[in-house]
Coordinates of C-alpha atoms and ligand atoms in Angstrom, one line a residue:
X11 CA -180.2 -85.8 30.8
X12 CA -183.6 -84.2 31.5
X13 CA -186.3 -85.9 29.4
X14 CA -188.1 -82.6 28.9
X15 CA -185.0 -81.0 27.5
X16 CA -184.6 -83.9 25.1
X17 CA -188.1 -83.5 23.8
X18 CA -187.8 -79.8 23.3
X19 CA -184.5 -80.3 21.6
X20 CA -185.8 -83.0 19.2
X21 CA -188.8 -80.9 18.3
X22 CA -186.5 -77.9 17.6
X23 CA -184.2 -80.0 15.5
X24 CA -186.9 -81.3 13.3
X25 CA -188.8 -78.1 12.7
X26 CA -185.4 -76.5 11.8
X27 CA -184.6 -79.4 9.4
X28 CA -187.7 -78.8 7.3
X29 CA -187.5 -75.0 7.2
X30 CA -183.8 -74.4 6.7
X31 CA -182.8 -72.7 3.5
X32 CA -180.2 -74.5 1.4
X33 CA -177.5 -72.5 -0.3
X34 CA -174.7 -73.4 -2.6
X35 CA -171.2 -73.0 -1.2
X36 CA -168.1 -72.4 -3.3
X37 CA -165.1 -70.7 -1.9
X38 CA -163.3 -70.2 -5.1
X39 CA -164.6 -70.1 -8.6
X40 CA -162.5 -68.5 -11.3
X41 CA -164.0 -67.0 -14.5
X42 CA -166.2 -69.6 -16.2
X43 CA -164.3 -72.5 -14.7
X44 CA -166.1 -74.8 -12.3
X45 CA -165.8 -74.5 -8.5
X46 CA -162.3 -75.1 -7.3
X47 CA -162.6 -75.1 -3.6
X48 CA -165.3 -75.6 -1.0
X49 CA -168.1 -76.8 -3.3
X50 CA -171.1 -78.0 -1.4
X51 CA -174.4 -77.0 0.3
X52 CA -174.9 -75.1 3.5
X53 CA -178.0 -74.8 5.6
X54 CA -178.7 -71.2 6.4
X55 CA -179.0 -70.7 10.2
X56 CA -180.8 -67.9 11.9
X57 CA -180.3 -64.5 10.2
X58 CA -178.5 -66.1 7.3
X59 CA -179.4 -66.1 3.7
X60 CA -177.7 -67.3 0.5
X61 CA -175.1 -65.0 -0.9
X62 CA -173.3 -64.8 -4.2
X63 CA -170.3 -62.5 -4.3
X64 CA -168.9 -61.7 -7.7
X65 CA -165.6 -59.8 -8.2
X66 CA -165.1 -58.0 -11.5
X67 CA -161.9 -56.4 -12.8
X68 CA -162.1 -54.2 -15.9
X69 CA -165.7 -55.4 -16.4
X70 CA -164.5 -59.1 -16.6
X71 CA -165.7 -61.5 -14.0
X72 CA -162.6 -62.7 -12.0
X73 CA -164.0 -64.8 -9.3
X74 CA -167.1 -65.7 -7.4
X75 CA -167.8 -66.9 -3.9
X76 CA -171.0 -68.5 -2.6
X77 CA -171.9 -69.1 1.0
X78 CA -174.6 -68.9 3.7
X79 CA -174.1 -65.3 4.9
X80 CA -175.3 -63.8 8.2
X81 CA -177.0 -60.4 7.8
X82 CA -176.5 -60.5 4.1
X83 CA -177.1 -57.2 2.2
X84 CA -177.2 -56.6 -1.5
X85 CA -174.3 -54.3 -2.0
X86 CA -172.0 -53.2 -4.8
X87 CA -168.8 -51.3 -4.3
X88 CA -165.5 -50.7 -6.2
X89 CA -162.1 -50.9 -4.6
X90 CA -158.7 -50.8 -6.4
X91 CA -160.5 -51.1 -9.8
X92 CA -162.3 -54.2 -8.7
X93 CA -166.0 -54.3 -8.4
X94 CA -167.6 -56.4 -5.6
X95 CA -171.2 -57.4 -6.1
X96 CA -173.0 -59.0 -3.2
X97 CA -176.3 -60.6 -4.1
X98 CA -178.5 -62.1 -1.4
X99 CA -181.5 -64.3 -1.9
X100 CA -183.8 -66.5 0.0
X101 CA -184.7 -69.6 -2.0
X102 CA -183.1 -73.0 -2.1
X103 CA -179.9 -73.0 -4.2
X104 CA -180.6 -69.4 -5.5
X105 CA -177.0 -68.3 -5.2
X106 CA -175.8 -70.2 -8.2
X107 CA -173.9 -68.1 -10.6
Ligands
NAG201 C1 -181.4 -58.6 -3.0 O1 -181.8 -58.4 -4.3 C2 -182.7 -59.5 -4.8 C3 -182.9 -59.4 -6.3 O2 -182.8 -58.0 -6.7 C4 -184.0 -59.5 -4.0 O3 -184.8 -60.5 -4.4 C5 -183.6 -59.7 -2.5 O4 -184.8 -59.6 -1.7 C6 -182.6 -58.6 -2.0 N1 -182.2 -59.0 -0.7 C7 -182.0 -58.1 0.3 C8 -181.5 -58.7 1.6 O5 -182.2 -56.9 0.1
NAG202 C1 -157.2 -48.3 -12.1 O1 -157.4 -48.2 -13.5 C2 -156.9 -47.0 -14.0 C3 -157.3 -46.9 -15.5 O2 -157.1 -48.1 -16.1 C4 -155.4 -46.9 -13.8 O3 -154.9 -45.7 -14.3 C5 -155.1 -47.1 -12.3 O4 -153.7 -47.1 -12.0 C6 -155.8 -48.3 -11.7 N1 -155.6 -48.3 -10.3 C7 -155.3 -49.4 -9.6 C8 -155.2 -49.3 -8.1 O5 -155.0 -50.5 -10.1

């Protein structure tokens, strides 16, 4: 492989490593229970931020979902009597519930 390419690549890798935002991941969390599936940490890539999605039914929290989300937007909408609240944030581990 080209040495110049390797140099650029390794610089890129290490700059990224120190600046990447860390977010909590959880693909399924019921009510006040702990995370049941997909618990961990993701590194937000370009255009990603941390997202927490909460789904309420009849004003009670039913489940929540946490990921690194591309083009994340704060958004709330109601569909079939369920309310979906997307919350985006840009600080390490800020998408904890
Ligand atoms: C979403 O809302 C939070 C808190 O209200 C705010 O800090 C954040 O900048 C907003 N994010 C976007 C992408 O609008
Ligand atoms: C939503 O809630 C209302 C009032 O509780 C109920 O009448 C309606 O059938 C519900 N709709 C759905 C799609 O569950």
